[in-house]
DNA sequence: CCACCGGTGTAACAGTGTTACAGAGCAACC
DNA sequence: GGTTGCTCTGTAACACTGTTACACCGGTGG
């Protein structure tokens, strides 16, 4: 009957998630790993939902402050976006975690404060600034989510394959680049810069 | 012992999903609704995964062709994006469906062909064109997913609330617009147009 | 000593996807 | 007609899941 604490529960849960993904985390497995009965977990944590919430909070907090580089407002915002993307990609389990809990969490990343700061520094005020912040966060979060989802995407249905074969006769390089992104970072920076330039212009 | 077919199974499953969401669709409920045993469903459909796959295919096929308006390439691509967004928002269950199955499906929407057409018509070739198509689809899909997720987002943690209160002293309108997007369509079109102008420029 | 309380364990409930197996009904062939 | 074979359905189970009612144990305060 080793005593456990809320922290040891979260630690072990985090370890299990990092080892085999959120989809393989169950209360019973967690209890077994802790050498304890399920009820203890419920006593300390309360719920599976709050457990996952706590894990998300941990990962986001652990991401720490994002770096802001560049002299012009556009470059500074782009660097925020880039740093955010890098930090998310460094934590593969975060995407699974967030996808189970809801994508809302991605919007309260540390990046949000930095973005607000930069937008107001660039002269944007009120709803205009708020929308700009959201637009950038939408783009970053959406891009990274899809990027990781498509990374390990399964085989495509015959109809799509057929279409691509037909397309390949006209432009083989195009057809090929549609199946896998060659340089995600370049595309990402390109997209974000385009958006930000328009928002701040 | 009423005989069922693969189509009646999919029809009923679709109805159940539209009524109470994908998260409330179970093989047993579906069987009960059909007045049949679970094994029959497995015989006709095979699996829960392929069932959901079929549902996604149905919804996407049902979306039909997307409309392309505008005279300039930029306006035509923007109209594709806008039409895609509208069609997705018109089908609330699609987001849940796609979120359970994986976001990959969103990338083979009818829009893909139309985008390829427009990009090549605008003079883009090879990897450049492929990346442009993907960039637009990333932005559209990411935007809509997050838009719907944030729509019914729960209360935020105290820390975030506190920060917003502090922010509200400087710029109340900004703080307010950060919690809910006032005009999603305007922000969407703004973002997409910015991206497309840069991609085609 | 005894009562309380934080923490744990047992065992169950209700639900999930999935399948081994036994049949029913029907068509085709000998 | 009898028999075989195929399609489809039903029973019952396996191995899970999250969650909880309830009993219990160990220590601390009165």
Coordinates of C-alpha atoms (C1' of nucleotides) in Angstrom, one line a residue:
Chain A
X1 CA 0.0 0.0 0.0
X2 CA 2.4 2.6 -1.2
X3 CA 0.9 6.1 -0.9
X4 CA 0.6 8.0 -4.1
X5 CA 0.1 11.8 -4.7
X6 CA -1.6 13.8 -7.3
X7 CA 1.8 14.6 -8.7
X8 CA 3.0 11.0 -9.0
X9 CA -0.2 10.1 -10.7
X10 CA 0.3 12.9 -13.3
X11 CA 4.0 12.0 -13.7
X12 CA 3.2 8.4 -14.4
X13 CA 0.3 9.3 -16.7
X14 CA 2.6 11.6 -18.6
X15 CA 5.2 8.9 -19.0
X16 CA 2.7 6.4 -20.2
X17 CA 1.3 8.9 -22.8
X18 CA 4.8 9.7 -24.0
X19 CA 5.5 6.0 -24.3
X20 CA 2.4 4.7 -26.0
X21 CA 0.1 7.6 -26.8
X22 CA -3.0 8.9 -25.2
X23 CA -5.1 6.3 -26.9
X24 CA -3.4 3.6 -24.8
X25 CA -3.9 5.4 -21.5
X26 CA -6.5 3.8 -19.3
X27 CA -7.3 4.3 -15.7
X28 CA -6.6 0.6 -15.0
X29 CA -3.2 0.6 -16.8
X30 CA -2.3 3.7 -14.9
X31 CA -3.3 2.2 -11.6
X32 CA -1.3 -1.0 -12.4
X33 CA 1.7 1.1 -13.3
X34 CA 1.4 2.9 -10.0
X35 CA 0.9 -0.4 -8.2
X36 CA -2.4 0.7 -6.8
X37 CA -6.2 0.3 -7.3
X38 CA -8.1 2.5 -9.7
X39 CA -10.1 4.1 -6.9
X40 CA -7.0 5.8 -5.6
X41 CA -6.5 7.6 -8.9
X42 CA -10.1 8.8 -8.8
X43 CA -9.5 10.0 -5.2
X44 CA -6.5 12.1 -6.2
X45 CA -7.4 13.3 -9.6
X46 CA -11.2 13.0 -9.8
X47 CA -11.8 12.1 -13.4
X48 CA -10.2 11.0 -16.6
X49 CA -11.1 14.3 -18.2
X50 CA -9.5 16.4 -15.6
X51 CA -6.5 14.1 -15.7
X52 CA -6.1 14.7 -19.4
X53 CA -6.7 18.4 -18.8
X54 CA -3.9 18.4 -16.4
X55 CA -1.6 16.7 -18.8
X56 CA -2.4 19.3 -21.5
X57 CA -1.7 22.1 -19.0
X58 CA 1.6 20.4 -18.1
X59 CA 2.8 20.1 -21.6
X60 CA 1.8 23.6 -22.5
X61 CA 3.5 25.0 -19.4
X62 CA 6.6 22.9 -20.1
X63 CA 6.8 24.5 -23.5
X64 CA 7.9 27.7 -21.8
X65 CA 8.2 31.1 -23.3
X66 CA 8.5 31.3 -27.0
X67 CA 11.3 33.3 -28.5
X68 CA 10.7 36.5 -30.4
X69 CA 13.3 37.5 -33.0
X70 CA 13.4 40.1 -35.8
X71 CA 13.4 43.8 -36.1
X72 CA 10.2 44.4 -38.1
X73 CA 6.8 43.6 -36.7
X74 CA 6.2 41.1 -39.5
X75 CA 9.4 39.2 -38.8
X76 CA 8.7 39.2 -35.1
X77 CA 5.2 37.7 -35.5
X78 CA 6.6 35.2 -38.0
X79 CA 9.2 34.2 -35.5
X80 CA 6.6 33.6 -32.9
X81 CA 4.6 31.4 -35.2
X82 CA 7.7 29.5 -36.2
X83 CA 8.8 29.0 -32.6
X84 CA 5.3 27.8 -31.7
X85 CA 5.3 25.3 -34.6
X86 CA 8.7 24.0 -33.6
X87 CA 7.7 23.5 -30.0
X88 CA 4.6 21.7 -30.9
X89 CA 6.4 19.4 -33.4
X90 CA 8.9 18.6 -30.7
X91 CA 6.1 17.2 -28.6
X92 CA 4.4 14.6 -30.7
X93 CA 2.1 13.4 -27.9
X94 CA 0.8 17.0 -27.5
X95 CA -1.2 16.7 -30.8
X96 CA -2.9 13.5 -29.6
X97 CA -3.6 15.0 -26.2
X98 CA -5.1 18.1 -27.7
X99 CA -7.1 16.2 -30.2
X100 CA -8.8 14.1 -27.5
X101 CA -9.5 17.1 -25.3
X102 CA -10.4 19.6 -27.9
X103 CA -8.5 22.0 -29.9
X104 CA -9.3 25.0 -27.7
X105 CA -6.2 24.4 -25.6
X106 CA -4.0 25.3 -28.5
X107 CA -5.4 28.8 -28.5
X108 CA -4.1 29.6 -25.0
X109 CA -0.6 28.8 -25.7
X110 CA 2.1 31.2 -24.4
X111 CA 2.1 32.5 -27.9
X112 CA -1.1 34.3 -27.4
X113 CA 0.4 36.9 -25.0
X114 CA 3.4 37.4 -27.3
X115 CA 1.1 37.9 -30.3
X116 CA -1.0 40.5 -28.5
X117 CA 2.1 42.3 -27.5
X118 CA 3.4 42.4 -31.1
X119 CA 0.1 43.3 -32.6
X120 CA -0.4 46.3 -30.4
X121 CA 3.2 47.3 -30.8
X122 CA 2.5 47.3 -34.5
X123 CA -0.3 49.8 -34.0
X124 CA -3.3 47.5 -34.1
X125 CA -6.0 48.2 -31.6
X126 CA -9.4 46.8 -30.6
X127 CA -11.2 44.1 -32.6
X128 CA -8.7 44.6 -35.4
X129 CA -5.9 43.4 -33.1
X130 CA -7.9 40.6 -31.6
X131 CA -8.8 39.2 -35.0
X132 CA -5.2 39.4 -36.1
X133 CA -4.1 37.4 -33.1
X134 CA -6.8 34.8 -33.8
X135 CA -6.0 34.6 -37.5
X136 CA -2.4 33.9 -36.9
X137 CA -3.2 31.3 -34.2
X138 CA -5.8 29.6 -36.4
X139 CA -3.2 29.3 -39.2
X140 CA -0.5 28.0 -36.9
X141 CA -2.6 25.5 -35.1
X142 CA -4.4 24.4 -38.2
X143 CA -1.3 23.9 -40.1
X144 CA 0.5 21.9 -37.5
X145 CA -2.5 19.7 -36.7
X146 CA -2.9 18.8 -40.4
X147 CA 0.8 18.5 -40.9
X148 CA 1.1 15.9 -38.2
X149 CA -2.2 14.1 -39.3
X150 CA -1.0 13.8 -42.8
X151 CA 2.4 12.7 -41.8
X152 CA 1.2 9.2 -41.0
X153 CA -1.8 9.0 -43.3
X154 CA -2.7 5.7 -44.6
X155 CA -3.1 4.7 -48.2
X156 CA -5.6 6.7 -50.2
X157 CA -8.7 5.3 -51.9
X158 CA -8.5 4.1 -55.5
X159 CA -10.4 7.1 -56.9
X160 CA -7.9 9.6 -55.5
X161 CA -5.0 7.4 -56.7
X162 CA -6.5 7.2 -60.1
X163 CA -6.9 11.0 -60.3
X164 CA -3.3 11.4 -59.2
X165 CA -2.1 9.0 -61.9
X166 CA -3.9 11.0 -64.5
X167 CA -2.5 14.2 -63.1
X168 CA 1.0 12.7 -63.2
X169 CA 0.9 12.5 -67.0
X170 CA 0.6 16.3 -67.2
X171 CA 2.8 17.4 -64.3
X172 CA 4.5 14.6 -62.4
X173 CA 6.2 16.9 -60.0
X174 CA 2.9 18.4 -59.0
X175 CA 1.3 15.0 -58.5
X176 CA 4.2 13.9 -56.3
X177 CA 4.2 17.0 -54.2
X178 CA 0.5 16.6 -53.5
X179 CA 1.1 13.4 -51.6
X180 CA 3.7 14.6 -49.3
X181 CA 5.0 18.0 -48.3
X182 CA 8.6 18.2 -49.1
X183 CA 9.5 21.2 -47.0
X184 CA 6.9 21.9 -44.4
X185 CA 8.8 24.8 -42.7
X186 CA 9.3 26.7 -45.9
X187 CA 5.6 26.4 -46.8
X188 CA 4.6 27.3 -43.2
X189 CA 6.8 30.5 -43.1
X190 CA 5.5 31.5 -46.6
X191 CA 1.9 31.2 -45.5
X192 CA 2.3 32.9 -42.2
X193 CA 4.3 35.8 -43.7
X194 CA 1.7 36.3 -46.3
X195 CA -1.0 36.5 -43.7
X196 CA 0.8 38.7 -41.4
X197 CA 1.9 41.2 -44.1
X198 CA -1.7 41.5 -45.1
X199 CA -2.9 41.9 -41.5
X200 CA -0.4 44.6 -40.6
X201 CA -0.5 46.4 -43.9
Chain B
X1 CA -35.5 -11.5 -39.3
X2 CA -35.8 -8.6 -41.6
X3 CA -32.9 -8.6 -44.0
X4 CA -30.7 -5.6 -44.0
X5 CA -28.3 -4.3 -46.6
X6 CA -25.0 -2.4 -46.4
X7 CA -26.9 0.7 -47.6
X8 CA -29.6 0.5 -44.9
X9 CA -26.9 0.2 -42.3
X10 CA -25.1 3.3 -43.6
X11 CA -28.4 5.2 -43.9
X12 CA -29.4 4.4 -40.3
X13 CA -25.9 5.1 -39.0
X14 CA -25.9 8.5 -40.8
X15 CA -29.3 9.3 -39.3
X16 CA -28.1 8.4 -35.8
X17 CA -25.0 10.5 -36.2
X18 CA -27.0 13.5 -37.4
X19 CA -29.3 13.1 -34.5
X20 CA -26.9 12.7 -31.7
X21 CA -23.4 12.9 -32.9
X22 CA -20.7 10.4 -33.7
X23 CA -19.7 10.1 -30.1
X24 CA -23.1 8.5 -29.4
X25 CA -23.0 6.0 -32.2
X26 CA -22.3 2.4 -31.1
X27 CA -22.6 -0.8 -32.9
X28 CA -25.2 -2.0 -30.4
X29 CA -27.3 1.1 -30.7
X30 CA -27.1 0.9 -34.4
X31 CA -28.1 -2.8 -34.3
X32 CA -31.0 -2.0 -32.0
X33 CA -32.2 0.8 -34.3
X34 CA -32.1 -1.6 -37.2
X35 CA -33.9 -4.3 -35.2
X36 CA -31.1 -6.7 -35.7
X37 CA -28.1 -8.3 -33.9
X38 CA -24.7 -6.7 -34.0
X39 CA -23.2 -9.5 -36.0
X40 CA -25.3 -8.6 -39.0
X41 CA -23.7 -5.2 -39.1
X42 CA -20.3 -6.7 -38.9
X43 CA -21.1 -9.0 -41.7
X44 CA -22.3 -6.2 -44.0
X45 CA -19.9 -3.4 -43.0
X46 CA -16.9 -5.2 -41.5
X47 CA -15.8 -2.8 -38.9
X48 CA -16.6 0.3 -37.0
X49 CA -13.7 2.1 -38.7
X50 CA -14.8 1.3 -42.2
X51 CA -18.3 2.3 -41.2
X52 CA -17.2 5.7 -40.1
X53 CA -15.0 5.9 -43.2
X54 CA -18.0 5.2 -45.4
X55 CA -20.0 7.9 -43.5
X56 CA -17.2 10.4 -44.2
X57 CA -17.2 9.5 -47.8
X58 CA -20.9 9.9 -48.0
X59 CA -20.9 13.3 -46.5
X60 CA -18.1 14.5 -48.7
X61 CA -19.7 13.1 -51.8
X62 CA -23.0 14.7 -50.8
X63 CA -21.2 18.1 -50.6
X64 CA -21.0 18.0 -54.3
X65 CA -19.1 20.2 -56.5
X66 CA -17.9 23.5 -55.1
X67 CA -18.7 26.7 -57.0
X68 CA -15.9 28.7 -58.6
X69 CA -16.6 32.4 -59.1
X70 CA -14.5 35.4 -60.0
X71 CA -12.5 36.6 -62.9
X72 CA -9.0 36.9 -61.4
X73 CA -7.1 33.8 -60.2
X74 CA -7.0 35.2 -56.7
X75 CA -10.7 35.7 -56.5
X76 CA -11.4 32.3 -58.0
X77 CA -9.3 30.5 -55.4
X78 CA -10.8 32.6 -52.6
X79 CA -14.3 31.6 -53.8
X80 CA -13.3 28.0 -53.7
X81 CA -12.1 28.4 -50.1
X82 CA -15.2 30.3 -49.1
X83 CA -17.5 27.7 -50.7
X84 CA -15.6 24.9 -49.0
X85 CA -15.9 26.6 -45.6
X86 CA -19.6 27.2 -46.1
X87 CA -20.3 23.6 -47.1
X88 CA -18.4 22.3 -44.1
X89 CA -20.2 24.6 -41.7
X90 CA -23.5 23.5 -43.2
X91 CA -22.7 20.0 -42.0
X92 CA -22.0 20.2 -38.3
X93 CA -21.7 16.4 -37.9
X94 CA -18.9 16.4 -40.5
X95 CA -16.4 17.9 -38.1
X96 CA -17.0 15.3 -35.4
X97 CA -16.9 12.6 -38.0
X98 CA -13.6 13.8 -39.4
X99 CA -12.1 14.4 -36.0
X100 CA -12.7 10.8 -35.0
X101 CA -11.4 9.4 -38.2
X102 CA -8.4 11.7 -38.9
X103 CA -8.2 15.0 -40.6
X104 CA -6.7 13.5 -43.7
X105 CA -10.2 13.2 -45.3
X106 CA -10.5 16.9 -45.4
X107 CA -7.7 17.1 -47.9
X108 CA -9.4 15.1 -50.5
X109 CA -12.4 17.2 -50.7
X110 CA -13.8 18.1 -54.2
X111 CA -12.0 21.4 -53.6
X112 CA -8.6 19.7 -54.3
X113 CA -9.3 19.2 -58.0
X114 CA -10.6 22.7 -58.4
X115 CA -7.6 24.2 -56.6
X116 CA -5.2 22.3 -58.8
X117 CA -7.0 23.5 -61.8
X118 CA -6.9 27.1 -60.7
X119 CA -3.3 27.0 -59.7
X120 CA -2.1 25.6 -63.0
X121 CA -4.4 28.1 -64.8
X122 CA -2.6 30.8 -62.9
X123 CA 0.7 29.5 -64.2
X124 CA 2.0 27.6 -61.3
X125 CA 3.7 24.3 -62.0
X126 CA 5.3 21.4 -60.3
X127 CA 6.1 21.4 -56.6
X128 CA 5.2 25.1 -56.5
X129 CA 1.7 24.4 -57.5
X130 CA 1.4 21.4 -55.2
X131 CA 2.5 23.4 -52.2
X132 CA 0.1 26.2 -53.1
X133 CA -2.8 23.8 -53.1
X134 CA -1.8 22.3 -49.8
X135 CA -1.2 25.7 -48.2
X136 CA -4.7 26.8 -49.1
X137 CA -6.3 23.5 -47.9
X138 CA -4.3 23.6 -44.7
X139 CA -5.6 27.1 -44.0
X140 CA -9.2 26.3 -44.8
X141 CA -9.4 23.1 -42.9
X142 CA -7.5 24.4 -39.9
X143 CA -9.6 27.5 -39.8
X144 CA -12.9 25.7 -39.9
X145 CA -11.8 23.0 -37.4
X146 CA -10.8 25.5 -34.9
X147 CA -13.7 27.8 -35.6
X148 CA -16.1 25.0 -34.8
X149 CA -14.1 23.8 -31.8
X150 CA -14.0 27.3 -30.2
X151 CA -17.7 27.8 -30.9
X152 CA -18.7 25.6 -28.1
X153 CA -15.7 26.0 -25.9
X154 CA -16.1 25.7 -22.2
X155 CA -15.1 28.3 -19.5
X156 CA -11.5 29.2 -19.5
X157 CA -9.1 28.6 -16.6
X158 CA -8.7 31.4 -14.0
X159 CA -5.2 32.3 -15.2
X160 CA -6.5 33.1 -18.7
X161 CA -9.4 35.0 -17.3
X162 CA -7.2 37.0 -15.1
X163 CA -4.9 37.9 -18.0
X164 CA -7.9 39.0 -20.0
X165 CA -9.2 41.2 -17.2
X166 CA -5.8 42.8 -17.0
X167 CA -5.8 43.3 -20.8
X168 CA -9.3 44.7 -20.7
X169 CA -8.0 47.7 -18.7
X170 CA -5.8 48.7 -21.7
X171 CA -8.0 47.7 -24.6
X172 CA -11.5 46.4 -23.7
X173 CA -12.4 45.8 -27.3
X174 CA -9.4 43.7 -27.9
X175 CA -10.0 41.6 -24.8
X176 CA -13.5 41.0 -25.9
X177 CA -12.7 40.1 -29.4
X178 CA -10.2 37.5 -28.2
X179 CA -12.9 35.5 -26.5
X180 CA -15.2 35.2 -29.5
X181 CA -14.8 35.9 -33.1
X182 CA -17.3 38.5 -34.2
X183 CA -17.2 37.9 -37.9
X184 CA -15.7 34.6 -38.9
X185 CA -16.3 35.0 -42.6
X186 CA -14.6 38.3 -42.9
X187 CA -11.5 37.1 -41.0
X188 CA -11.5 33.9 -43.1
X189 CA -11.7 35.7 -46.4
X190 CA -9.0 38.2 -45.3
X191 CA -6.7 35.4 -44.3
X192 CA -7.2 33.3 -47.4
X193 CA -6.9 36.3 -49.8
X194 CA -3.6 37.3 -48.1
X195 CA -2.2 33.8 -48.5
X196 CA -3.3 33.4 -52.1
X197 CA -2.1 36.8 -53.2
X198 CA 1.3 35.9 -51.9
X199 CA 1.3 32.4 -53.4
X200 CA 0.3 33.6 -56.8
X201 CA 2.4 36.8 -56.8
Chain C
dC1 C1' -9.9 4.0 24.0
dC2 C1' -12.3 5.7 20.4
dA3 C1' -13.9 8.4 16.8
dC4 C1' -12.7 10.6 12.8
dC5 C1' -10.6 11.1 8.3
dG6 C1' -7.5 10.5 4.4
dG7 C1' -6.5 7.0 1.5
dT8 C1' -6.8 2.3 -0.3
dG9 C1' -8.9 -2.2 -2.0
dT10 C1' -12.9 -5.3 -3.7
dA11 C1' -16.3 -5.9 -6.6
dA12 C1' -19.5 -4.5 -9.2
dC13 C1' -22.4 -1.7 -13.0
dA14 C1' -23.0 -0.3 -17.5
dG15 C1' -21.1 0.3 -21.6
dT16 C1' -17.8 -0.4 -25.6
dG17 C1' -15.8 -3.2 -30.1
dT18 C1' -15.3 -7.7 -31.7
dT19 C1' -15.8 -12.7 -32.7
dA20 C1' -16.4 -18.0 -32.3
dC21 C1' -20.1 -20.7 -33.1
dA22 C1' -24.7 -22.3 -34.2
dG23 C1' -28.2 -22.0 -36.8
dA24 C1' -32.0 -20.5 -40.3
dG25 C1' -33.4 -19.8 -45.1
dC26 C1' -32.7 -20.5 -49.7
dA27 C1' -30.6 -21.9 -54.3
dA28 C1' -28.4 -25.3 -56.9
dC29 C1' -27.0 -29.9 -58.0
dC30 C1' -27.3 -35.1 -58.0
Chain D
dG1 C1' -36.7 -35.5 -52.7
dG2 C1' -32.2 -35.2 -50.5
dT3 C1' -28.0 -33.0 -49.9
dT4 C1' -24.7 -29.6 -50.1
dG5 C1' -23.2 -24.9 -49.9
dC6 C1' -23.8 -20.0 -49.4
dT7 C1' -25.7 -15.9 -47.3
dC8 C1' -27.2 -13.9 -43.5
dT9 C1' -28.7 -13.7 -38.5
dG10 C1' -28.7 -14.7 -33.4
dT11 C1' -26.6 -16.2 -28.9
dA12 C1' -23.2 -15.7 -25.9
dA13 C1' -19.0 -14.7 -24.8
dC14 C1' -14.1 -12.2 -24.4
dA15 C1' -11.5 -8.4 -23.2
dC16 C1' -11.7 -4.1 -22.6
dT17 C1' -13.3 0.9 -21.0
dG18 C1' -14.8 4.7 -17.2
dT19 C1' -16.9 5.0 -12.8
dT20 C1' -18.7 4.2 -8.2
dA21 C1' -20.9 2.0 -3.7
dC22 C1' -18.9 0.1 0.0
dA23 C1' -15.7 -1.9 3.3
dC24 C1' -11.5 -1.5 5.3
dC25 C1' -6.9 0.0 7.3
dG26 C1' -3.7 3.3 9.5
dG27 C1' -2.7 7.2 11.8
dT28 C1' -4.0 11.5 14.5
dG29 C1' -6.8 14.1 17.8
dG30 C1' -9.9 14.2 21.7

